[in-house]
Amino acid sequence: MSIFAILENIDISSETEIDEPPFLVEGNLQVISNSPEYEIEFSGVDNLGREISGYYKGSLITAN
């Protein structure tokens, strides 16, 4: 199994310098299949305690 992420038009800012980029440490992911379009929605908390959420609706491609 492989897991990948596509980030587009992302603006991550922080008031403090950190050695590593923010990453999701806890959250929920919902995938709704309505072929040929999919809806993907997520929400969670990053390693700095900030709430993160996202939504995507569109087609997907297979990556090997």
PDB file of C-alpha atoms in Angstrom:
ATOM      1  CA  MET A   1       0.000   0.000   0.000  1.00  0.00           C
ATOM      2  CA  SER A   2       1.320   3.440  -0.810  1.00  0.00           C
ATOM      3  CA  ILE A   3       0.168   6.765   0.582  1.00  0.00           C
ATOM      4  CA  PHE A   4       0.746  10.059  -1.182  1.00  0.00           C
ATOM      5  CA  ALA A   5      -0.395  13.640  -0.846  1.00  0.00           C
ATOM      6  CA  ILE A   6      -0.802  16.473  -3.291  1.00  0.00           C
ATOM      7  CA  LEU A   7      -0.558  19.960  -1.838  1.00  0.00           C
ATOM      8  CA  GLU A   8      -1.698  22.827  -3.997  1.00  0.00           C
ATOM      9  CA  ASN A   9      -2.105  26.511  -3.121  1.00  0.00           C
ATOM     10  CA  ILE A  10      -0.936  25.907   0.456  1.00  0.00           C
ATOM     11  CA  ASP A  11       0.029  28.799   2.738  1.00  0.00           C
ATOM     12  CA  ILE A  12       1.738  27.671   5.917  1.00  0.00           C
ATOM     13  CA  SER A  13       3.020  30.398   8.193  1.00  0.00           C
ATOM     14  CA  SER A  14       4.265  30.386  11.753  1.00  0.00           C
ATOM     15  CA  GLU A  15       5.300  33.071  14.213  1.00  0.00           C
ATOM     16  CA  THR A  16       8.167  30.912  15.484  1.00  0.00           C
ATOM     17  CA  GLU A  17      10.972  29.183  13.622  1.00  0.00           C
ATOM     18  CA  ILE A  18      10.888  25.415  13.636  1.00  0.00           C
ATOM     19  CA  ASP A  19      13.357  22.791  12.455  1.00  0.00           C
ATOM     20  CA  GLU A  20      10.745  20.718  10.669  1.00  0.00           C
ATOM     21  CA  PRO A  21       7.646  21.549   8.633  1.00  0.00           C
ATOM     22  CA  PRO A  22       4.198  21.132  10.192  1.00  0.00           C
ATOM     23  CA  PHE A  23       2.623  17.711   9.754  1.00  0.00           C
ATOM     24  CA  LEU A  24      -0.731  16.181  10.634  1.00  0.00           C
ATOM     25  CA  VAL A  25      -0.615  14.235  13.906  1.00  0.00           C
ATOM     26  CA  GLU A  26      -4.316  13.564  14.484  1.00  0.00           C
ATOM     27  CA  GLY A  27      -7.398  13.780  12.312  1.00  0.00           C
ATOM     28  CA  ASN A  28     -10.218  12.371  10.239  1.00  0.00           C
ATOM     29  CA  LEU A  29     -10.372  11.578   6.533  1.00  0.00           C
ATOM     30  CA  GLN A  30     -13.546  10.919   4.562  1.00  0.00           C
ATOM     31  CA  VAL A  31     -13.484   9.689   0.960  1.00  0.00           C
ATOM     32  CA  ILE A  32     -16.730   9.631  -1.004  1.00  0.00           C
ATOM     33  CA  SER A  33     -16.615   7.849  -4.356  1.00  0.00           C
ATOM     34  CA  ASN A  34     -18.977   9.178  -6.992  1.00  0.00           C
ATOM     35  CA  SER A  35     -17.188   7.842 -10.058  1.00  0.00           C
ATOM     36  CA  PRO A  36     -15.735   9.503 -12.067  1.00  0.00           C
ATOM     37  CA  GLU A  37     -15.543  12.289  -9.429  1.00  0.00           C
ATOM     38  CA  TYR A  38     -14.434  11.868  -5.840  1.00  0.00           C
ATOM     39  CA  GLU A  39     -14.881  14.020  -2.768  1.00  0.00           C
ATOM     40  CA  ILE A  40     -12.148  13.965  -0.127  1.00  0.00           C
ATOM     41  CA  GLU A  41     -12.502  15.898   3.115  1.00  0.00           C
ATOM     42  CA  PHE A  42     -10.130  15.975   6.076  1.00  0.00           C
ATOM     43  CA  SER A  43      -9.658  17.793   9.351  1.00  0.00           C
ATOM     44  CA  GLY A  44      -7.104  17.444  12.092  1.00  0.00           C
ATOM     45  CA  VAL A  45      -4.374  18.964  14.232  1.00  0.00           C
ATOM     46  CA  ASP A  46      -0.731  19.488  13.254  1.00  0.00           C
ATOM     47  CA  ASN A  47       2.373  18.964  15.405  1.00  0.00           C
ATOM     48  CA  LEU A  48       2.182  22.632  16.484  1.00  0.00           C
ATOM     49  CA  GLY A  49      -1.396  22.283  17.772  1.00  0.00           C
ATOM     50  CA  ARG A  50      -3.035  24.162  14.886  1.00  0.00           C
ATOM     51  CA  GLU A  51      -6.269  22.972  13.293  1.00  0.00           C
ATOM     52  CA  ILE A  52      -5.924  21.919   9.640  1.00  0.00           C
ATOM     53  CA  SER A  53      -8.714  21.088   7.202  1.00  0.00           C
ATOM     54  CA  GLY A  54      -9.046  20.493   3.500  1.00  0.00           C
ATOM     55  CA  TYR A  55     -11.462  19.486   0.775  1.00  0.00           C
ATOM     56  CA  TYR A  56     -11.066  18.175  -2.763  1.00  0.00           C
ATOM     57  CA  LYS A  57     -13.663  17.338  -5.392  1.00  0.00           C
ATOM     58  CA  GLY A  58     -12.627  16.052  -8.792  1.00  0.00           C
ATOM     59  CA  SER A  59     -11.104  13.155 -10.667  1.00  0.00           C
ATOM     60  CA  LEU A  60      -8.163  11.073  -9.461  1.00  0.00           C
ATOM     61  CA  ILE A  61      -5.328   9.399 -11.322  1.00  0.00           C
ATOM     62  CA  THR A  62      -3.519   6.176 -10.482  1.00  0.00           C
ATOM     63  CA  ALA A  63       0.127   6.587  -9.485  1.00  0.00           C
ATOM     64  CA  ASN A  64       2.500   3.622  -9.324  1.00  0.00           C
TER      65      ASN A  64
END
